[in-house]
Short mmCIF file of C-alpha atoms in Angstrom, two decimals:
data_model
loop_
_atom_site.label_atom_id
_atom_site.label_comp_id
_atom_site.label_asym_id
_atom_site.label_seq_id
_atom_site.Cartn_x
_atom_site.Cartn_y
_atom_site.Cartn_z
CA MET A 1 0.00 0.00 0.00
CA ILE A 2 2.67 2.51 1.06
CA ARG A 3 6.25 1.87 0.06
CA ILE A 4 8.92 4.33 0.96
CA ASP A 5 12.44 3.85 -0.20
CA HIS A 6 15.54 5.77 0.88
CA LEU A 7 13.81 9.04 1.58
CA TYR A 8 16.12 11.99 2.20
CA LYS A 9 15.19 15.53 3.12
CA ARG A 10 17.32 18.43 4.26
CA PHE A 11 16.47 21.97 5.32
CA ASP A 12 19.50 24.09 4.46
CA GLU A 13 22.37 22.62 6.49
CA HIS A 14 20.23 20.32 8.55
CA GLU A 15 19.55 16.82 7.26
CA VAL A 16 16.15 15.90 8.69
CA LEU A 17 15.48 12.56 7.01
CA LYS A 18 18.44 10.29 6.44
CA GLY A 19 17.29 7.53 4.17
CA ILE A 20 13.96 6.31 5.50
CA SER A 21 12.62 3.06 4.05
CA LEU A 22 9.31 1.66 5.19
CA ASN A 23 6.42 -0.45 3.96
CA ILE A 24 2.94 -0.11 5.38
CA ASP A 25 0.28 -2.61 4.33
CA LYS A 26 -3.32 -1.82 3.59
CA GLY A 27 -5.48 -1.71 6.70
CA THR A 28 -2.53 -1.15 8.99
CA THR A 29 -2.38 1.43 11.73
CA ALA A 30 1.23 2.52 11.96
CA VAL A 31 2.20 4.74 14.86
CA ILE A 32 5.38 6.78 14.62
CA ILE A 33 7.00 7.82 17.87
CA GLY A 34 10.21 9.65 18.63
CA PRO A 35 11.66 12.71 20.33
CA SER A 36 10.74 16.14 19.05
CA GLY A 37 12.99 17.22 16.22
CA SER A 38 13.53 13.61 15.21
CA GLY A 39 12.02 14.16 11.77
CA LYS A 40 8.78 12.23 12.30
CA THR A 41 6.50 15.13 11.36
CA THR A 42 8.63 15.99 8.32
CA PHE A 43 8.39 12.36 7.27
CA LEU A 44 4.60 12.44 7.54
CA ARG A 45 4.41 15.71 5.60
CA CYS A 46 6.46 14.16 2.81
CA LEU A 47 3.75 11.54 2.33
CA ASN A 48 1.31 14.15 1.01
CA LEU A 49 3.97 16.43 -0.44
CA LEU A 50 3.56 19.31 1.98
CA GLU A 51 7.31 18.82 2.04
CA ILE A 52 9.09 17.66 -1.09
CA PRO A 53 11.78 15.07 -0.35
CA ASP A 54 15.21 15.63 -1.90
CA SER A 55 15.58 12.04 -3.03
CA GLY A 56 14.09 8.59 -2.67
CA THR A 57 10.74 7.18 -3.75
CA ILE A 58 7.24 7.14 -2.34
CA GLU A 59 4.66 4.73 -3.67
CA LEU A 60 1.07 5.22 -2.59
CA GLY A 61 -1.36 2.72 -4.09
CA GLU A 62 -0.65 2.75 -7.81
CA ASP A 63 1.06 6.08 -7.78
CA LYS A 64 4.84 6.16 -7.59
CA LEU A 65 7.01 9.25 -7.32
CA THR A 66 10.77 9.24 -7.55
CA PHE A 67 12.27 12.47 -6.30
CA GLU A 68 15.41 13.98 -7.71
CA ASP A 69 14.63 12.68 -11.24
CA GLN A 70 11.30 14.33 -11.76
CA LYS A 71 10.14 17.87 -11.20
CA ILE A 72 7.18 17.85 -8.82
CA THR A 73 4.71 20.16 -10.54
CA GLU A 74 1.52 21.44 -8.99
CA LYS A 75 -0.39 18.95 -11.14
CA ILE A 76 1.57 16.02 -9.74
CA LYS A 77 1.10 17.32 -6.20
CA THR A 78 -2.68 17.64 -6.46
CA ARG A 79 -2.94 14.20 -8.08
CA PHE A 80 -0.75 12.57 -5.44
CA ARG A 81 -2.57 14.24 -2.56
CA LYS A 82 -5.83 12.57 -3.61
CA HIS A 83 -4.55 9.31 -2.10
CA SER A 84 -4.27 10.67 1.41
CA GLY A 85 -6.12 12.76 3.97
CA MET A 86 -4.35 14.73 6.64
CA VAL A 87 -5.27 15.67 10.20
CA PHE A 88 -3.21 18.51 11.65
CA GLN A 89 -1.98 19.21 15.14
CA SER A 90 -3.77 22.57 15.28
CA TYR A 91 -6.78 21.36 13.26
CA HIS A 92 -6.58 24.11 10.60
CA LEU A 93 -10.33 24.10 10.06
CA PHE A 94 -11.58 26.80 7.71
CA PRO A 95 -12.86 29.40 10.21
CA HIS A 96 -15.29 31.03 7.79
CA LYS A 97 -17.16 27.79 7.15
CA THR A 98 -19.41 25.68 9.39
CA ALA A 99 -18.38 22.18 10.45
CA LEU A 100 -20.50 20.73 7.66
CA GLU A 101 -19.15 23.17 5.06
CA ASN A 102 -15.61 22.26 6.13
CA VAL A 103 -16.37 18.63 5.42
CA MET A 104 -18.21 19.37 2.13
CA GLU A 105 -15.55 21.71 0.73
CA GLY A 106 -13.26 19.03 -0.70
CA PRO A 107 -15.93 16.81 -2.27
CA VAL A 108 -17.73 19.78 -3.87
CA ILE A 109 -14.79 21.92 -4.99
CA VAL A 110 -12.09 19.33 -5.66
CA GLN A 111 -14.09 16.27 -6.67
CA GLY A 112 -16.97 18.21 -8.23
CA LYS A 113 -19.66 16.21 -6.44
CA PRO A 114 -23.22 17.58 -6.33
CA LYS A 115 -23.87 19.60 -3.16
CA GLU A 116 -26.72 17.39 -2.01
CA GLU A 117 -24.64 14.26 -2.21
CA ALA A 118 -21.74 15.95 -0.40
CA ARG A 119 -24.09 17.24 2.27
CA GLU A 120 -25.45 13.75 2.90
CA THR A 121 -21.97 12.23 3.16
CA GLY A 122 -20.88 15.15 5.32
CA ILE A 123 -23.72 14.73 7.80
CA LYS A 124 -23.04 10.99 7.95
CA LEU A 125 -19.35 11.56 8.66
CA LEU A 126 -20.02 14.19 11.32
CA GLY A 127 -22.44 11.76 12.95
CA LYS A 128 -19.74 9.14 12.90
CA VAL A 129 -17.29 11.37 14.79
CA GLY A 130 -20.05 12.23 17.28
CA LEU A 131 -20.81 15.73 16.04
CA GLY A 132 -24.15 15.24 14.35
CA ALA A 133 -25.66 17.96 16.53
CA HIS A 134 -22.93 20.48 15.74
CA ALA A 135 -22.95 20.39 11.94
CA HIS A 136 -23.99 24.01 11.59
CA LYS A 137 -21.62 25.51 14.11
CA TYR A 138 -18.55 27.48 13.16
CA PRO A 139 -15.13 26.25 14.35
CA HIS A 140 -14.83 28.94 17.03
CA GLN A 141 -18.05 27.66 18.60
CA LEU A 142 -16.55 24.19 19.06
CA SER A 143 -14.09 22.85 21.63
CA GLY A 144 -10.62 21.77 20.53
CA GLY A 145 -11.60 18.13 20.64
CA GLN A 146 -14.69 18.79 18.56
CA GLN A 147 -12.68 20.80 16.05
CA GLN A 148 -10.19 18.00 15.69
CA ARG A 149 -12.98 15.51 15.06
CA VAL A 150 -14.32 17.80 12.33
CA GLY A 151 -10.76 17.73 10.97
CA ILE A 152 -10.91 13.94 10.85
CA ALA A 153 -14.32 14.01 9.12
CA ARG A 154 -12.98 16.55 6.60
CA ALA A 155 -10.06 14.27 5.76
CA MET A 156 -12.35 11.23 5.51
CA ALA A 157 -14.76 13.01 3.17
CA MET A 158 -12.29 12.76 0.30
CA GLY A 159 -12.35 8.98 0.55
CA PRO A 160 -8.58 8.69 0.96
CA GLU A 161 -6.69 5.40 0.82
CA VAL A 162 -4.65 6.45 3.83
CA LEU A 163 -5.16 8.89 6.68
CA LEU A 164 -2.17 10.83 8.03
CA PHE A 165 -2.29 12.21 11.58
CA ASP A 166 0.23 14.80 12.68
CA GLU A 167 0.18 14.81 16.50
CA PRO A 168 -3.62 15.09 16.47
CA THR A 169 -4.02 15.39 20.25
CA SER A 170 -0.97 17.47 21.19
CA ALA A 171 -2.83 20.77 21.16
CA LEU A 172 -5.79 19.49 23.18
CA ASP A 173 -6.69 19.88 26.84
CA PRO A 174 -6.13 16.50 28.54
CA GLU A 175 -9.83 15.87 29.14
CA LEU A 176 -10.59 16.24 25.42
CA VAL A 177 -7.96 13.80 24.18
CA GLY A 178 -10.08 10.73 24.84
CA ASP A 179 -12.86 11.60 22.38
CA VAL A 180 -10.41 12.12 19.55
CA LEU A 181 -8.48 8.93 20.29
CA LYS A 182 -11.77 7.02 20.43
CA VAL A 183 -12.66 8.15 16.90
CA MET A 184 -9.19 7.17 15.70
CA LYS A 185 -9.47 3.73 17.33
CA ASP A 186 -12.81 3.15 15.65
CA LEU A 187 -11.33 4.02 12.28
CA SER A 188 -8.40 1.74 12.93
CA GLU A 189 -10.71 -1.14 13.81
CA GLU A 190 -12.71 -0.57 10.64
CA GLY A 191 -9.55 -1.27 8.68
CA MET A 192 -8.60 2.24 7.61
CA THR A 193 -4.94 2.55 6.71
CA MET A 194 -3.47 5.09 9.09
CA VAL A 195 -0.09 6.65 9.77
CA VAL A 196 -0.13 8.43 13.12
CA VAL A 197 2.59 10.62 14.59
CA THR A 198 1.82 10.93 18.29
CA HIS A 199 3.09 11.15 21.84
CA GLU A 200 0.09 9.18 23.13
CA MET A 201 1.74 5.90 24.09
CA SER A 202 -1.58 4.45 25.22
CA PHE A 203 -2.87 4.81 21.68
CA ALA A 204 0.29 3.23 20.31
CA ARG A 205 -0.10 0.27 22.69
CA ASP A 206 -3.82 -0.29 22.17
CA ALA A 207 -4.54 0.62 18.58
CA ALA A 208 -1.32 0.28 16.60
CA ASP A 209 -0.49 -2.71 14.45
CA GLU A 210 3.03 -1.41 14.04
CA VAL A 211 5.14 1.01 16.01
CA ILE A 212 8.02 2.86 14.39
CA PHE A 213 10.59 4.68 16.49
CA ILE A 214 12.38 7.46 14.63
CA ASP A 215 15.34 9.33 16.04
CA ASN A 216 17.63 11.81 14.35
CA GLY A 217 16.13 11.21 10.91
CA SER A 218 16.39 7.42 10.85
CA ILE A 219 14.15 4.52 11.78
CA ILE A 220 15.71 2.96 14.87
CA GLU A 221 13.14 0.35 15.69
CA HIS A 222 10.09 -1.05 13.92
CA GLY A 223 7.76 -3.79 15.12
CA THR A 224 4.50 -4.67 16.82
CA PRO A 225 3.64 -2.64 19.95
CA LYS A 226 4.65 -5.67 22.02
CA GLU A 227 8.03 -5.92 20.31
CA VAL A 228 8.80 -2.23 20.62
CA PHE A 229 7.44 -1.56 24.10
CA GLU A 230 8.14 -4.83 25.92
CA HIS A 231 11.06 -6.35 24.09
CA THR A 232 12.83 -3.16 23.18
CA LYS A 233 16.02 -3.92 21.28
CA HIS A 234 17.76 -0.61 20.98
CA GLU A 235 19.25 1.49 23.72
CA ARG A 236 17.92 4.75 22.23
CA THR A 237 14.38 3.46 22.17
CA LYS A 238 14.71 2.35 25.79
CA GLN A 239 15.98 5.77 26.83
CA PHE A 240 13.13 7.47 25.01
CA LEU A 241 10.47 5.23 26.55
CA ASN A 242 11.99 5.56 30.03
CA ARG A 243 11.95 9.32 29.80
CA LEU A 244 8.26 9.25 28.88
CA GLU A 245 7.36 7.14 31.89
CA LYS A 246 8.91 9.56 34.34
CA MET B 1 -24.57 92.99 13.81
CA VAL B 2 -28.04 91.50 13.69
CA GLU B 3 -28.12 92.23 10.02
CA ARG B 4 -24.81 90.40 9.46
CA VAL B 5 -26.03 87.32 11.32
CA SER B 6 -29.13 87.26 9.21
CA THR B 7 -27.13 87.64 5.95
CA VAL B 8 -24.80 84.80 6.86
CA THR B 9 -27.66 82.57 7.97
CA HIS B 10 -29.50 83.26 4.79
CA LEU B 11 -26.38 82.57 2.74
CA LEU B 12 -25.71 79.29 4.50
CA ILE B 13 -29.26 78.09 3.97
CA SER B 14 -29.38 79.08 0.32
CA SER B 15 -25.98 77.56 -0.46
CA PHE B 16 -26.49 74.31 1.45
CA TRP B 17 -28.49 72.51 -1.19
CA PRO B 18 -26.33 73.47 -4.21
CA ILE B 19 -23.19 72.31 -2.38
CA LEU B 20 -24.82 69.13 -1.09
CA LYS B 21 -26.17 68.45 -4.57
CA ALA B 22 -22.67 68.71 -6.09
CA GLY B 23 -21.59 66.23 -3.41
CA LEU B 24 -24.42 63.81 -4.15
CA LEU B 25 -24.12 64.05 -7.94
CA ILE B 26 -20.33 64.17 -8.35
CA THR B 27 -18.37 63.46 -5.14
CA ILE B 28 -20.30 60.36 -4.06
CA PRO B 29 -20.53 58.69 -7.50
CA LEU B 30 -16.86 59.48 -8.15
CA THR B 31 -15.93 57.97 -4.79
CA LEU B 32 -18.00 54.81 -5.29
CA ILE B 33 -16.92 54.20 -8.88
CA THR B 34 -13.23 54.71 -8.19
CA PHE B 35 -13.35 52.72 -4.97
CA ILE B 36 -14.86 49.68 -6.68
CA LEU B 37 -12.51 49.93 -9.66
CA GLY B 38 -9.61 50.58 -7.29
CA LEU B 39 -10.55 47.49 -5.30
CA ILE B 40 -10.57 45.30 -8.41
CA LEU B 41 -7.29 46.79 -9.61
CA GLY B 42 -5.82 46.38 -6.13
CA LEU B 43 -6.83 42.72 -5.99
CA LEU B 44 -5.37 42.01 -9.44
CA THR B 45 -2.17 43.83 -8.51
CA ALA B 46 -1.90 41.92 -5.23
CA MET B 47 -2.34 38.64 -7.16
CA ALA B 48 0.38 39.70 -9.57
CA ARG B 49 2.69 40.55 -6.66
CA LEU B 50 2.12 37.08 -5.16
CA SER B 51 2.41 35.30 -8.50
CA ARG B 52 5.27 32.94 -9.25
CA MET B 53 5.61 34.61 -12.64
CA LYS B 54 8.43 37.09 -12.25
CA VAL B 55 7.21 39.34 -15.07
CA LEU B 56 3.82 39.90 -13.43
CA ASP B 57 5.44 40.64 -10.10
CA PHE B 58 7.78 43.12 -11.76
CA ILE B 59 5.00 44.98 -13.60
CA ALA B 60 2.95 45.18 -10.39
CA ARG B 61 5.90 46.47 -8.36
CA PHE B 62 6.65 49.07 -11.02
CA TYR B 63 3.05 50.27 -11.06
CA VAL B 64 2.83 50.55 -7.28
CA TRP B 65 6.20 52.31 -7.20
CA ILE B 66 5.07 54.98 -9.67
CA PHE B 67 1.68 55.70 -8.14
CA ARG B 68 2.75 55.66 -4.53
CA GLY B 69 5.84 57.68 -5.22
CA THR B 70 4.22 60.63 -6.99
CA PRO B 71 1.61 63.10 -5.69
CA LEU B 72 -1.99 62.40 -6.62
CA LEU B 73 -2.36 66.04 -7.65
CA VAL B 74 0.48 65.70 -10.15
CA GLN B 75 -1.05 62.48 -11.52
CA LEU B 76 -4.36 64.28 -12.09
CA PHE B 77 -2.60 67.19 -13.84
CA ILE B 78 -0.73 64.85 -16.16
CA LEU B 79 -3.99 63.10 -17.10
CA PHE B 80 -6.07 66.23 -17.59
CA TYR B 81 -3.65 68.96 -18.67
CA GLY B 82 -0.82 66.80 -19.98
CA LEU B 83 -2.55 64.27 -22.21
CA PRO B 84 -4.14 66.83 -24.60
CA SER B 85 -0.65 67.76 -25.74
CA ILE B 86 -0.34 64.27 -27.18
CA LYS B 87 -3.82 64.61 -28.68
CA VAL B 88 -5.66 62.67 -25.99
CA THR B 89 -8.44 64.73 -24.50
CA ILE B 90 -10.63 63.37 -21.75
CA SER B 91 -13.39 64.94 -19.69
CA PRO B 92 -12.62 66.08 -16.13
CA PHE B 93 -14.79 63.30 -14.71
CA THR B 94 -13.04 60.60 -16.76
CA ALA B 95 -9.65 62.00 -15.84
CA ALA B 96 -10.66 61.95 -12.18
CA VAL B 97 -11.94 58.36 -12.39
CA ILE B 98 -8.75 57.17 -14.07
CA GLY B 99 -6.47 59.12 -11.73
CA PHE B 100 -8.15 58.09 -8.49
CA THR B 101 -8.55 54.48 -9.61
CA LEU B 102 -4.86 54.09 -10.46
CA ASN B 103 -3.92 55.70 -7.16
CA MET B 104 -6.39 53.63 -5.11
CA GLY B 105 -5.32 50.44 -6.88
CA ALA B 106 -1.72 50.96 -5.86
CA TYR B 107 -2.52 51.55 -2.20
CA ASN B 108 -5.22 48.87 -1.98
CA SER B 109 -2.93 46.27 -3.52
CA GLU B 110 -0.57 46.65 -0.57
CA ILE B 111 -3.44 46.33 1.91
CA ILE B 112 -4.77 43.21 0.18
CA ARG B 113 -1.33 41.67 -0.21
CA ALA B 114 -0.59 42.16 3.48
CA ALA B 115 -3.98 40.66 4.39
CA ILE B 116 -3.33 37.58 2.24
CA LEU B 117 0.12 37.13 3.76
CA SER B 118 -1.36 37.42 7.25
CA ILE B 119 -3.46 34.27 6.84
CA ASP B 120 -1.95 31.31 8.71
CA LYS B 121 0.14 28.99 6.56
CA GLY B 122 -1.90 26.11 8.00
CA GLN B 123 -4.91 27.29 6.01
CA TRP B 124 -2.99 26.78 2.76
CA GLU B 125 -1.80 23.38 3.93
CA ALA B 126 -5.29 22.29 4.95
CA ALA B 127 -6.57 23.34 1.51
CA TYR B 128 -3.74 21.50 -0.25
CA ALA B 129 -4.31 18.44 1.92
CA ILE B 130 -7.87 18.07 0.62
CA GLY B 131 -6.48 18.24 -2.91
CA MET B 132 -7.00 21.88 -3.82
CA THR B 133 -4.86 23.64 -6.38
CA LYS B 134 -3.21 26.92 -5.46
CA ARG B 135 -5.95 28.76 -7.33
CA GLN B 136 -8.80 26.97 -5.55
CA ALA B 137 -7.14 27.49 -2.17
CA MET B 138 -6.73 31.20 -2.88
CA ARG B 139 -10.30 31.70 -4.05
CA ARG B 140 -12.16 29.50 -1.59
CA ILE B 141 -10.07 29.62 1.57
CA ILE B 142 -7.59 32.50 1.62
CA ILE B 143 -9.38 35.43 -0.05
CA PRO B 144 -12.56 35.18 2.09
CA GLN B 145 -10.44 35.32 5.25
CA ALA B 146 -8.16 38.03 3.89
CA ALA B 147 -11.24 40.09 2.99
CA ARG B 148 -12.21 40.24 6.64
CA VAL B 149 -8.73 41.26 7.72
CA SER B 150 -8.54 44.00 5.13
CA ILE B 151 -11.88 45.67 5.86
CA PRO B 152 -10.60 48.16 8.49
CA PRO B 153 -7.65 49.42 6.38
CA LEU B 154 -9.79 49.45 3.22
CA GLY B 155 -12.39 51.44 5.16
CA ASN B 156 -9.69 53.97 5.94
CA SER B 157 -8.67 54.25 2.33
CA PHE B 158 -12.34 54.63 1.36
CA ILE B 159 -12.84 57.55 3.74
CA GLY B 160 -9.53 59.04 2.61
CA LEU B 161 -10.82 58.84 -0.95
CA VAL B 162 -14.00 60.79 -0.14
CA LYS B 163 -11.82 63.69 0.97
CA ASP B 164 -9.20 63.29 -1.77
CA THR B 165 -11.88 63.72 -4.44
CA SER B 166 -11.76 67.43 -3.56
CA LEU B 167 -8.50 67.49 -5.55
CA ALA B 168 -10.62 67.00 -8.67
CA ALA B 169 -11.62 70.67 -8.25
CA THR B 170 -8.20 71.51 -9.66
CA ILE B 171 -9.02 69.78 -12.93
CA THR B 172 -12.25 71.80 -13.32
CA LEU B 173 -14.62 69.16 -12.01
CA THR B 174 -17.51 70.84 -10.21
CA GLU B 175 -17.69 68.51 -7.25
CA LEU B 176 -18.53 69.43 -3.69
CA PHE B 177 -15.45 71.52 -2.97
CA GLN B 178 -15.44 73.43 -6.23
CA LYS B 179 -19.10 74.24 -5.82
CA GLY B 180 -18.21 75.78 -2.47
CA GLN B 181 -15.34 77.72 -4.04
CA GLN B 182 -17.67 79.13 -6.70
CA ILE B 183 -20.17 80.30 -4.13
CA ALA B 184 -17.50 81.75 -1.84
CA SER B 185 -15.96 83.74 -4.70
CA VAL B 186 -19.16 85.63 -5.48
CA ASN B 187 -20.42 86.46 -2.00
CA TYR B 188 -17.14 87.05 -0.12
CA GLU B 189 -17.99 84.87 2.86
CA PRO B 190 -15.18 82.30 2.50
CA PHE B 191 -15.04 81.48 6.20
CA TRP B 192 -18.65 80.42 6.54
CA ILE B 193 -18.89 78.75 3.16
CA TYR B 194 -15.77 76.61 3.73
CA VAL B 195 -17.01 75.66 7.19
CA GLU B 196 -20.20 74.55 5.50
CA VAL B 197 -18.20 72.55 2.93
CA ALA B 198 -16.24 70.91 5.76
CA PHE B 199 -19.50 70.10 7.53
CA ILE B 200 -20.92 68.34 4.47
CA TYR B 201 -17.74 66.24 4.08
CA LEU B 202 -18.07 65.39 7.75
CA ILE B 203 -21.64 64.16 7.22
CA PHE B 204 -20.54 61.97 4.31
CA CYS B 205 -17.62 60.49 6.23
CA THR B 206 -19.72 59.87 9.33
CA ILE B 207 -22.29 57.92 7.36
CA LEU B 208 -19.53 55.93 5.65
CA THR B 209 -17.87 55.16 8.99
CA TYR B 210 -21.11 53.65 10.21
CA LEU B 211 -21.37 51.67 7.00
CA GLN B 212 -17.84 50.36 7.53
CA GLY B 213 -18.73 49.29 11.06
CA TYR B 214 -21.76 47.43 9.74
CA VAL B 215 -19.75 45.58 7.08
CA GLU B 216 -17.09 44.69 9.67
CA LYS B 217 -19.72 43.20 11.97
CA ARG B 218 -21.22 41.15 9.20
CA PHE B 219 -17.84 39.68 8.30
CA GLU B 220 -16.93 39.01 11.90
CA LYS B 221 -19.82 36.81 12.86
CA HIS B 222 -17.82 33.64 12.15
CA VAL B 223 -14.85 34.61 14.21
CA ALA B 224 -14.19 34.29 17.91
CA LYS B 225 -13.88 37.64 19.66
#
């Protein structure tokens, strides 16, 4: 489903991704953990071309991009982004549109679906994330947790093959984290392919099929939650996990 | 003394309507037409400034440079008194519309550009993430938010324009101010007549300030205070 081969990315002097290779199968929930500044968010942003890697290849479904050889035009970007949906740390809902309009925007404007059809799907999706009653509210009238769930519904509305989550609960008050994680767990159980960058170890333990530990731009450890958390192989992973427990 | 008060009062009453009428028939239409044209020109110029095409950016910069760097009065003189020497003659009203529009466009483009740049980068990314092109993101997501941000400064430039239209008196357009000048020059009461002129501008600007407040409120209903 997702095949990443030798992905490199540098910002000026700083090499952020140092040859990342990774395969994620369809229906898998892959959780990426690692210290801040490790490159995990940059890696995620490369998957929908919000950052353009310097070299390497990314294959998403049938679509394969090899960086360095080909110029990534706007046309290629918009085509490639159709495979994925993204949920942002600070939600980035469109503040001038209601929850429902946020969800309908992509289907109507990008996919050219009739408004009625998009509205129906939108209401269904908002119901699914527990916000059926809030469809006509504007983002500023919703709590952080509600906004983030609208963000998830908005990403889902495009019918993506994979959902990308960039620290979806990091900006939330602790008591609101649960609702968002619950929605993500449900999606995971339904067989959605998900790549999640997070600091929520409970989510990684309970919902992940695979856990990937990234440090300093490289994958250090990759396995099932049990392998990574209980039978940790690498010293750096151990240090990282120990620090979290304190 | 009593006689003088009565003369001045009579003069003010009899001149009020002619001056107001010049304002309603010339000043207000001139302001509205040039503001709308100036807004469109400003938006196009802002787009050109933000374009990846270097040529467009260069033309836009050059235009803004010229019209912000030279006095409006001189621009009006070139259009009205200068152009006939190269066999282009235009009416005072047309010259005023062209002059004020070009001037407004240059200033508004900077307001609009700044408003667009003030929108959080995350809004672009969210638009891209649902598959939008740059154009769709600009039109659907960025411009509507930038419009709200730019209303207060655009309101200022609108009210500035109302007053700047008095410069059109110098190119023989009988707008509010020139009407006042004409009346003052025949009855030798410049003090009172110009106070009256100032008062009528004040009425116009007050009404427009209220209008601006109303538009701001309408645009702000979606945004947390």
